[in-house]
Amino acid sequence: MSLTLKELSLLLGVLSEEATRTQTFEALGYNLNRHFSKPDYFKVGTTLVLLLQNNDLLSHATQRLAAIYLLFDMYKNELSTHPFASVFVHILNPPMNHKDQENRFYWAIPHISSQEKYFLSTILTSLSKELFKKTAPQILEMDPTNLQAIDVSGVHLSLVERQSELPSTAKTSIPCILPDRDYIHATAEQQTPNAKLIHAEVQKQTTDALLTEPGAAVERCLKPEFIQLAPPLHSATDELVWMNPSVESHEIAWDYNMCTTQSADTEVRRLMAKAFKSALSLPQQEGLLGAIKKDPKLVYHIGLTPAKLPVLVENNPLVAIDVLLKLMSSSQITEYFNVLVNMEMSLHSMEVVNRLTTVVDLPSEFIHLYISNCITTCERDQREVHAESTRPSSLCLPPVSHQKQDH
């Protein structure tokens, strides 16, 4: 991904001759971060590397030093994973013929001065903020005889180790931009009798074409082609021969069982949904209870909730009993008990409670509350319908009997 024309204009504004001569490195970094966010750093770094590789695109040494600093500053807090770490390795340890400007590798960044190397070595090793408060001319005007040698072997080793982890295919490519040696800037540092001056407008057009147009050259590189041999044709005497049927009309053979789920879970959920609405037939009830018995964990996935328990008790009490027994270890069993105690009393609800008291030990407070509700309901029914006087004995005897066993 390359920069847009607007983004390139902003970057070149930060790297302008006036800005790099007068502003401190901190100010330059601040201006860059003001125009670009972290997702843009990689394409900005790619652009800076191309500008450094082609010294005819950067007019002054202050711009070059500023570009090196900005390349470092974007990832200064993650140096161990710096995507442009190899650039610093090349700058500090140039190839053998790097110093020979006439015969140097065209893709290599031109040789930097002792002051620039001191500046880069210092910020890589100590993150000294004192240098950040200086300007590029102040660094370039330092007396090289007074500069102490900075040991960057540790940083160099870690960067080389990280680069060695890259696959060979990622380390064997070179830029596809070739510099024209006849055109160099007529700067004080690089002016020669045969030099041809580059007009500023031509420089701008060249920079825009290399860095911003669709499929810009900055995105491309020259690398070895990965060649694979074509596999030989396979020939076998016993190979099956494809035969085209001669029948003119064809009928589609459709499998109606495709895309239909026949799993036990689906069938149990279907039967349970029906059990909430009406009584199940005996085969359906046996199938549902058999599936739950085979896999007790199904009770947690069949759609039963405390709110649906009353309709299940009224329509299918045997199913409700079996499901509640499977839910005894559930954290929601108390909610089911509360619903069962407070639901409208009926023969089916009595049957469910009676069966539960004979199989498991129910909490005493549940039994007491249920007996109390039963007595209250029976007294109300006695006052309303005297014909149902047999109902209290059938209601109250099982819980009372269970309580006697407890005592």
Short mmCIF file of C-alpha atoms in Angstrom, two decimals:
data_model
loop_
_atom_site.label_atom_id
_atom_site.label_comp_id
_atom_site.label_asym_id
_atom_site.label_seq_id
_atom_site.Cartn_x
_atom_site.Cartn_y
_atom_site.Cartn_z
CA MET A 1 0.00 0.00 0.00
CA SER A 2 1.41 3.37 -1.04
CA LEU A 3 0.72 6.90 0.16
CA THR A 4 -1.81 9.18 -1.47
CA LEU A 5 -0.71 12.46 -3.00
CA LYS A 6 -2.00 14.34 0.03
CA GLU A 7 -0.19 12.04 2.46
CA LEU A 8 3.05 12.29 0.48
CA SER A 9 2.74 16.07 0.46
CA LEU A 10 2.37 16.06 4.25
CA LEU A 11 5.38 13.77 4.68
CA LEU A 12 7.57 15.86 2.38
CA GLY A 13 6.43 18.93 4.30
CA VAL A 14 7.77 17.38 7.51
CA LEU A 15 11.00 16.53 5.65
CA SER A 16 11.36 19.89 3.95
CA GLU A 17 14.78 21.55 3.97
CA GLU A 18 13.59 24.42 6.13
CA ALA A 19 11.89 22.14 8.69
CA THR A 20 14.87 19.79 9.03
CA ARG A 21 17.27 22.72 9.44
CA THR A 22 15.30 24.61 12.09
CA GLN A 23 13.17 22.13 14.02
CA THR A 24 14.36 19.69 16.68
CA PHE A 25 13.95 15.95 16.22
CA GLU A 26 11.18 15.96 18.82
CA ALA A 27 9.29 18.57 16.83
CA LEU A 28 9.73 16.58 13.62
CA GLY A 29 8.41 13.44 15.31
CA TYR A 30 5.47 15.37 16.73
CA ASN A 31 4.57 16.76 13.29
CA LEU A 32 4.72 13.28 11.76
CA ASN A 33 2.47 11.81 14.45
CA ARG A 34 0.08 14.71 13.96
CA HIS A 35 -0.44 13.77 10.31
CA PHE A 36 -0.20 9.95 10.49
CA SER A 37 -1.57 7.31 12.86
CA LYS A 38 0.02 3.97 13.69
CA PRO A 39 -1.79 2.01 10.92
CA ASP A 40 -0.07 4.35 8.42
CA TYR A 41 3.43 3.86 9.85
CA PHE A 42 4.44 0.96 7.62
CA LYS A 43 3.70 2.70 4.33
CA VAL A 44 5.34 5.87 5.68
CA GLY A 45 8.41 3.81 6.61
CA THR A 46 8.51 2.20 3.16
CA THR A 47 8.48 5.67 1.62
CA LEU A 48 11.29 6.87 3.90
CA VAL A 49 13.45 3.86 2.97
CA LEU A 50 13.02 4.57 -0.75
CA LEU A 51 13.95 8.22 -0.22
CA LEU A 52 17.07 7.16 1.70
CA GLN A 53 18.08 4.68 -1.01
CA ASN A 54 17.91 7.38 -3.69
CA ASN A 55 19.90 10.38 -2.51
CA ASP A 56 18.77 12.42 -5.51
CA LEU A 57 15.29 12.54 -3.95
CA LEU A 58 16.57 14.11 -0.71
CA SER A 59 18.44 17.34 -1.36
CA HIS A 60 20.28 17.86 1.91
CA ALA A 61 22.00 15.84 4.60
CA THR A 62 19.63 17.31 7.20
CA GLN A 63 16.71 15.70 5.37
CA ARG A 64 18.47 12.35 5.30
CA LEU A 65 19.22 12.46 9.03
CA ALA A 66 15.64 13.50 9.76
CA ALA A 67 14.36 10.57 7.66
CA ILE A 68 16.53 8.15 9.66
CA TYR A 69 15.18 9.57 12.91
CA LEU A 70 11.53 9.39 11.80
CA LEU A 71 12.04 5.79 10.68
CA PHE A 72 13.30 5.01 14.18
CA ASP A 73 10.74 7.14 16.03
CA MET A 74 7.65 5.42 14.62
CA TYR A 75 8.52 2.12 16.33
CA LYS A 76 10.85 3.32 19.11
CA ASN A 77 8.86 1.48 21.81
CA GLU A 78 9.00 -1.87 20.00
CA LEU A 79 12.54 -2.00 18.71
CA SER A 80 12.81 -5.79 19.00
CA THR A 81 10.01 -6.18 16.44
CA HIS A 82 10.84 -3.10 14.37
CA PRO A 83 9.78 -3.89 10.77
CA PHE A 84 12.63 -1.78 9.40
CA ALA A 85 15.34 -3.18 11.67
CA SER A 86 17.31 -4.45 8.67
CA VAL A 87 17.62 -0.85 7.43
CA PHE A 88 19.51 0.12 10.59
CA VAL A 89 21.74 -2.95 10.18
CA HIS A 90 22.65 -1.89 6.63
CA ILE A 91 23.28 1.70 7.64
CA LEU A 92 25.61 0.79 10.52
CA ASN A 93 27.25 -2.13 8.66
CA PRO A 94 27.27 -1.28 4.96
CA PRO A 95 28.29 -3.83 2.28
CA MET A 96 31.95 -4.12 1.29
CA ASN A 97 31.90 -1.68 -1.59
CA HIS A 98 29.32 0.60 -0.01
CA LYS A 99 31.71 3.51 0.48
CA ASP A 100 32.54 3.61 -3.21
CA GLN A 101 29.77 5.84 -4.47
CA GLU A 102 30.51 4.95 -8.09
CA ASN A 103 30.31 1.17 -7.66
CA ARG A 104 28.11 0.75 -4.58
CA PHE A 105 25.07 -1.51 -4.69
CA TYR A 106 22.27 0.60 -6.09
CA TRP A 107 19.79 -0.62 -3.47
CA ALA A 108 22.04 0.20 -0.53
CA ILE A 109 21.54 3.41 1.44
CA PRO A 110 24.47 5.78 0.73
CA HIS A 111 27.25 5.91 3.28
CA ILE A 112 26.48 8.13 6.27
CA SER A 113 28.88 10.39 8.12
CA SER A 114 30.45 9.70 11.50
CA GLN A 115 28.07 12.17 13.13
CA GLU A 116 25.04 10.43 11.63
CA LYS A 117 26.31 7.02 12.68
CA TYR A 118 26.93 8.32 16.21
CA PHE A 119 23.40 9.73 16.35
CA LEU A 120 21.80 6.48 15.14
CA SER A 121 23.93 4.31 17.45
CA THR A 122 23.03 6.46 20.46
CA ILE A 123 19.28 6.41 19.95
CA LEU A 124 19.31 2.66 19.26
CA THR A 125 21.14 1.84 22.48
CA SER A 126 20.08 4.37 25.08
CA LEU A 127 17.06 6.27 23.81
CA SER A 128 18.80 9.45 24.92
CA LYS A 129 16.32 12.29 24.90
CA GLU A 130 19.07 14.87 24.96
CA LEU A 131 19.79 14.29 21.28
CA PHE A 132 16.09 14.56 20.47
CA LYS A 133 16.16 18.19 21.61
CA LYS A 134 18.82 19.06 19.03
CA THR A 135 18.41 19.92 15.39
CA ALA A 136 19.92 18.03 12.47
CA PRO A 137 22.53 20.77 11.73
CA GLN A 138 23.69 20.61 15.36
CA ILE A 139 24.34 16.87 14.98
CA LEU A 140 26.09 17.25 11.63
CA GLU A 141 28.33 20.03 12.99
CA MET A 142 29.68 17.89 15.83
CA ASP A 143 33.44 17.38 15.89
CA PRO A 144 33.94 13.73 14.83
CA THR A 145 37.19 13.55 16.80
CA ASN A 146 35.29 14.13 20.05
CA LEU A 147 32.61 11.51 19.43
CA GLN A 148 32.82 8.39 21.57
CA ALA A 149 32.39 5.02 19.93
CA ILE A 150 29.03 3.46 20.78
CA ASP A 151 28.86 -0.31 21.17
CA VAL A 152 25.82 -1.47 19.20
CA SER A 153 26.84 -5.11 18.97
CA GLY A 154 24.01 -6.20 21.28
CA VAL A 155 21.35 -4.36 19.32
CA HIS A 156 22.95 -5.46 16.06
CA LEU A 157 22.93 -9.10 17.15
CA SER A 158 19.27 -9.05 18.17
CA LEU A 159 18.27 -7.41 14.89
CA VAL A 160 20.28 -9.90 12.84
CA GLU A 161 18.82 -12.81 14.79
CA ARG A 162 15.30 -11.59 14.09
CA GLN A 163 16.09 -11.15 10.42
CA SER A 164 17.56 -14.66 10.25
CA GLU A 165 14.16 -16.05 11.24
CA LEU A 166 12.63 -14.74 8.04
CA PRO A 167 12.23 -17.21 5.17
CA SER A 168 14.76 -17.06 2.35
CA THR A 169 12.09 -15.89 -0.08
CA ALA A 170 11.63 -12.75 2.03
CA LYS A 171 15.36 -11.93 2.03
CA THR A 172 16.22 -12.40 -1.63
CA SER A 173 14.41 -9.48 -3.22
CA ILE A 174 15.77 -6.07 -4.20
CA PRO A 175 14.04 -2.80 -5.17
CA CYS A 176 13.11 -2.38 -8.80
CA ILE A 177 14.09 1.32 -8.90
CA LEU A 178 17.46 2.03 -10.56
CA PRO A 179 19.01 5.47 -9.96
CA ASP A 180 20.32 7.50 -12.88
CA ARG A 181 23.92 8.35 -11.95
CA ASP A 182 24.04 11.25 -14.40
CA TYR A 183 21.49 13.15 -12.35
CA ILE A 184 22.56 14.17 -8.86
CA HIS A 185 21.80 17.25 -6.83
CA ALA A 186 24.12 20.22 -7.03
CA THR A 187 24.50 20.38 -3.27
CA ALA A 188 27.64 21.47 -1.51
CA GLU A 189 28.36 17.89 -0.54
CA GLN A 190 27.78 16.25 -3.94
CA GLN A 191 28.57 18.77 -6.66
CA THR A 192 30.81 17.50 -9.49
CA PRO A 193 31.83 19.09 -12.81
CA ASN A 194 29.73 16.57 -14.79
CA ALA A 195 26.66 16.84 -12.59
CA LYS A 196 23.38 17.73 -14.24
CA LEU A 197 21.07 19.77 -12.09
CA ILE A 198 17.66 18.31 -11.30
CA HIS A 199 14.87 20.84 -11.42
CA ALA A 200 12.69 20.88 -8.29
CA GLU A 201 9.55 20.31 -10.37
CA VAL A 202 11.10 17.27 -12.05
CA GLN A 203 12.09 15.93 -8.65
CA LYS A 204 8.53 16.34 -7.38
CA GLN A 205 7.03 14.62 -10.42
CA THR A 206 9.46 11.73 -10.08
CA THR A 207 8.73 11.34 -6.36
CA ASP A 208 4.97 11.40 -6.96
CA ALA A 209 5.25 8.80 -9.74
CA LEU A 210 7.41 6.45 -7.68
CA LEU A 211 5.41 6.67 -4.47
CA THR A 212 1.76 7.45 -5.14
CA GLU A 213 0.46 6.17 -8.46
CA PRO A 214 -1.53 2.90 -8.56
CA GLY A 215 0.94 0.01 -8.59
CA ALA A 216 3.68 2.42 -7.56
CA ALA A 217 7.26 1.23 -7.91
CA VAL A 218 7.72 1.44 -4.14
CA GLU A 219 5.39 -1.56 -3.81
CA ARG A 220 7.31 -3.74 -6.27
CA CYS A 221 10.59 -5.58 -6.10
CA LEU A 222 12.75 -7.98 -8.09
CA LYS A 223 13.00 -11.47 -6.68
CA PRO A 224 13.74 -14.95 -7.98
CA GLU A 225 10.82 -16.68 -9.58
CA PHE A 226 9.61 -19.73 -7.72
CA ILE A 227 9.72 -22.36 -10.44
CA GLN A 228 8.00 -25.72 -10.11
CA LEU A 229 8.40 -28.56 -12.52
CA ALA A 230 5.22 -29.60 -14.27
CA PRO A 231 4.14 -33.03 -13.03
CA PRO A 232 4.36 -35.81 -15.64
CA LEU A 233 1.21 -37.17 -17.16
CA HIS A 234 -0.18 -40.17 -15.33
CA SER A 235 -0.82 -43.20 -17.45
CA ALA A 236 -2.16 -46.52 -16.22
CA THR A 237 -3.58 -49.49 -18.06
CA ASP A 238 -6.21 -50.12 -15.39
CA GLU A 239 -7.37 -46.51 -15.18
CA LEU A 240 -11.12 -46.03 -15.32
CA VAL A 241 -12.45 -44.44 -18.50
CA TRP A 242 -15.05 -41.71 -18.20
CA MET A 243 -18.20 -42.71 -20.00
CA ASN A 244 -20.90 -40.30 -21.13
CA PRO A 245 -24.38 -41.89 -20.96
CA SER A 246 -26.25 -41.95 -24.25
CA VAL A 247 -29.68 -41.40 -22.68
CA GLU A 248 -31.12 -38.13 -23.96
CA SER A 249 -33.55 -37.44 -21.10
CA HIS A 250 -32.41 -37.49 -17.51
CA GLU A 251 -34.41 -37.67 -14.32
CA ILE A 252 -33.25 -36.05 -11.15
CA ALA A 253 -32.79 -38.54 -8.31
CA TRP A 254 -33.63 -36.47 -5.23
CA ASP A 255 -32.85 -37.69 -1.75
CA TYR A 256 -35.66 -36.34 0.43
CA ASN A 257 -33.73 -37.18 3.58
CA MET A 258 -31.02 -34.63 2.74
CA CYS A 259 -30.74 -31.56 4.95
CA THR A 260 -33.01 -33.07 7.59
CA THR A 261 -31.78 -33.59 11.12
CA GLN A 262 -32.52 -37.01 12.56
CA SER A 263 -30.60 -36.58 15.79
CA ALA A 264 -32.08 -37.65 19.13
CA ASP A 265 -31.82 -34.10 20.46
CA THR A 266 -34.13 -32.77 17.78
CA GLU A 267 -36.72 -35.50 18.34
CA VAL A 268 -36.67 -34.99 22.12
CA ARG A 269 -37.13 -31.24 21.73
CA ARG A 270 -40.04 -31.85 19.34
CA LEU A 271 -41.77 -34.22 21.77
CA MET A 272 -41.12 -31.87 24.69
CA ALA A 273 -42.65 -28.94 22.81
CA LYS A 274 -45.71 -31.09 22.21
CA ALA A 275 -45.78 -32.19 25.87
CA PHE A 276 -46.19 -28.55 26.94
CA LYS A 277 -49.36 -28.28 24.84
CA SER A 278 -51.14 -31.64 25.17
CA ALA A 279 -50.88 -35.14 26.52
CA LEU A 280 -48.46 -37.42 24.70
CA SER A 281 -49.45 -40.81 23.43
CA LEU A 282 -47.97 -43.82 25.18
CA PRO A 283 -45.36 -44.51 22.42
CA GLN A 284 -44.37 -40.84 22.36
CA GLN A 285 -44.08 -40.77 26.17
CA GLU A 286 -41.96 -43.92 26.19
CA GLY A 287 -39.71 -42.54 23.44
CA LEU A 288 -39.20 -39.25 25.31
CA LEU A 289 -38.49 -40.91 28.67
CA GLY A 290 -36.21 -43.47 27.02
CA ALA A 291 -34.10 -40.76 25.36
CA ILE A 292 -33.79 -38.84 28.65
CA LYS A 293 -32.85 -42.00 30.49
CA LYS A 294 -30.18 -42.76 27.89
CA ASP A 295 -28.72 -39.24 28.13
CA PRO A 296 -29.76 -37.45 31.37
CA LYS A 297 -28.03 -34.24 30.28
CA LEU A 298 -30.72 -33.76 27.64
CA VAL A 299 -33.01 -32.26 30.30
CA TYR A 300 -30.87 -29.10 30.19
CA HIS A 301 -31.46 -28.66 26.43
CA ILE A 302 -35.12 -29.55 25.88
CA GLY A 303 -36.58 -26.11 26.58
CA LEU A 304 -37.93 -26.72 30.07
CA THR A 305 -37.99 -23.70 32.41
CA PRO A 306 -39.62 -23.18 35.84
CA ALA A 307 -42.34 -21.13 34.17
CA LYS A 308 -43.29 -24.06 31.87
CA LEU A 309 -43.42 -26.66 34.66
CA PRO A 310 -47.16 -26.19 35.55
CA VAL A 311 -48.36 -26.96 31.98
CA LEU A 312 -46.06 -29.98 31.81
CA VAL A 313 -47.41 -31.28 35.15
CA GLU A 314 -51.02 -30.90 34.00
CA ASN A 315 -50.52 -32.43 30.55
CA ASN A 316 -47.89 -35.10 31.23
CA PRO A 317 -47.25 -35.72 34.95
CA LEU A 318 -45.10 -38.81 34.37
CA VAL A 319 -42.78 -36.83 32.13
CA ALA A 320 -42.64 -34.04 34.74
CA ILE A 321 -41.70 -36.54 37.46
CA ASP A 322 -38.86 -38.05 35.42
CA VAL A 323 -37.53 -34.67 34.35
CA LEU A 324 -37.58 -33.29 37.92
CA LEU A 325 -35.70 -36.34 39.18
CA LYS A 326 -33.01 -35.70 36.56
CA LEU A 327 -32.86 -32.04 37.65
CA MET A 328 -32.34 -32.76 41.37
CA SER A 329 -28.63 -31.86 41.09
CA SER A 330 -29.38 -28.69 39.14
CA SER A 331 -28.86 -25.24 40.68
CA GLN A 332 -32.41 -24.36 39.53
CA ILE A 333 -34.21 -27.17 41.38
CA THR A 334 -35.27 -24.75 44.15
CA GLU A 335 -37.04 -22.60 41.55
CA TYR A 336 -38.86 -25.68 40.23
CA PHE A 337 -39.93 -26.59 43.78
CA ASN A 338 -41.25 -23.07 44.39
CA VAL A 339 -43.31 -23.22 41.20
CA LEU A 340 -44.62 -26.69 42.08
CA VAL A 341 -45.68 -25.58 45.58
CA ASN A 342 -47.44 -22.43 44.40
CA MET A 343 -49.18 -23.83 41.31
CA GLU A 344 -52.89 -24.59 41.31
CA MET A 345 -53.44 -27.85 43.16
CA SER A 346 -54.75 -30.73 41.06
CA LEU A 347 -54.66 -34.50 40.95
CA HIS A 348 -51.69 -34.34 38.59
CA SER A 349 -49.70 -32.00 40.82
CA MET A 350 -50.47 -34.26 43.81
CA GLU A 351 -49.30 -37.25 41.82
CA VAL A 352 -46.02 -35.54 40.99
CA VAL A 353 -45.35 -34.51 44.62
CA ASN A 354 -46.37 -37.92 45.95
CA ARG A 355 -43.99 -39.70 43.59
CA LEU A 356 -41.12 -37.33 44.41
CA THR A 357 -41.54 -37.88 48.17
CA THR A 358 -41.26 -41.64 47.74
CA VAL A 359 -38.11 -41.49 45.58
CA VAL A 360 -35.97 -38.66 46.95
CA ASP A 361 -35.65 -36.73 50.20
CA LEU A 362 -37.32 -33.40 49.60
CA PRO A 363 -36.50 -30.36 51.75
CA SER A 364 -38.67 -30.26 54.88
CA GLU A 365 -39.68 -26.65 54.30
CA PHE A 366 -41.01 -27.63 50.86
CA ILE A 367 -43.10 -30.44 52.34
CA HIS A 368 -44.45 -28.24 55.12
CA LEU A 369 -45.40 -25.50 52.68
CA TYR A 370 -47.02 -27.95 50.30
CA ILE A 371 -49.07 -29.55 53.12
CA SER A 372 -50.16 -26.08 54.24
CA ASN A 373 -51.24 -25.17 50.71
CA CYS A 374 -53.08 -28.47 50.37
CA ILE A 375 -54.98 -27.92 53.62
CA THR A 376 -55.89 -24.39 52.59
CA THR A 377 -57.10 -25.58 49.20
CA CYS A 378 -59.06 -28.45 50.70
CA GLU A 379 -60.81 -26.20 53.21
CA ARG A 380 -61.76 -23.84 50.42
CA ASP A 381 -63.03 -26.70 48.28
CA GLN A 382 -65.02 -28.15 51.22
CA ARG A 383 -66.85 -24.91 51.64
CA GLU A 384 -67.62 -24.68 47.94
CA VAL A 385 -68.29 -28.28 46.96
CA HIS A 386 -69.23 -30.75 49.72
CA ALA A 387 -69.23 -33.59 47.22
CA GLU A 388 -65.43 -33.51 46.97
CA SER A 389 -64.83 -34.33 50.66
CA THR A 390 -62.67 -37.36 49.73
CA ARG A 391 -60.16 -35.13 48.11
CA PRO A 392 -58.32 -34.01 51.32
CA SER A 393 -57.40 -37.51 52.38
CA SER A 394 -55.82 -38.30 49.02
CA LEU A 395 -54.03 -34.99 49.06
CA CYS A 396 -52.59 -34.92 52.51
CA LEU A 397 -51.81 -38.50 53.36
CA PRO A 398 -48.59 -39.00 51.26
CA PRO A 399 -46.73 -35.95 52.61
CA VAL A 400 -47.86 -36.65 56.19
CA SER A 401 -46.75 -40.26 55.87
CA HIS A 402 -43.34 -39.07 54.61
CA GLN A 403 -43.02 -36.68 57.50
CA LYS A 404 -43.71 -39.49 59.96
CA GLN A 405 -40.92 -41.52 58.40
CA ASP A 406 -38.60 -38.54 58.82
CA HIS A 407 -39.46 -38.32 62.53
#
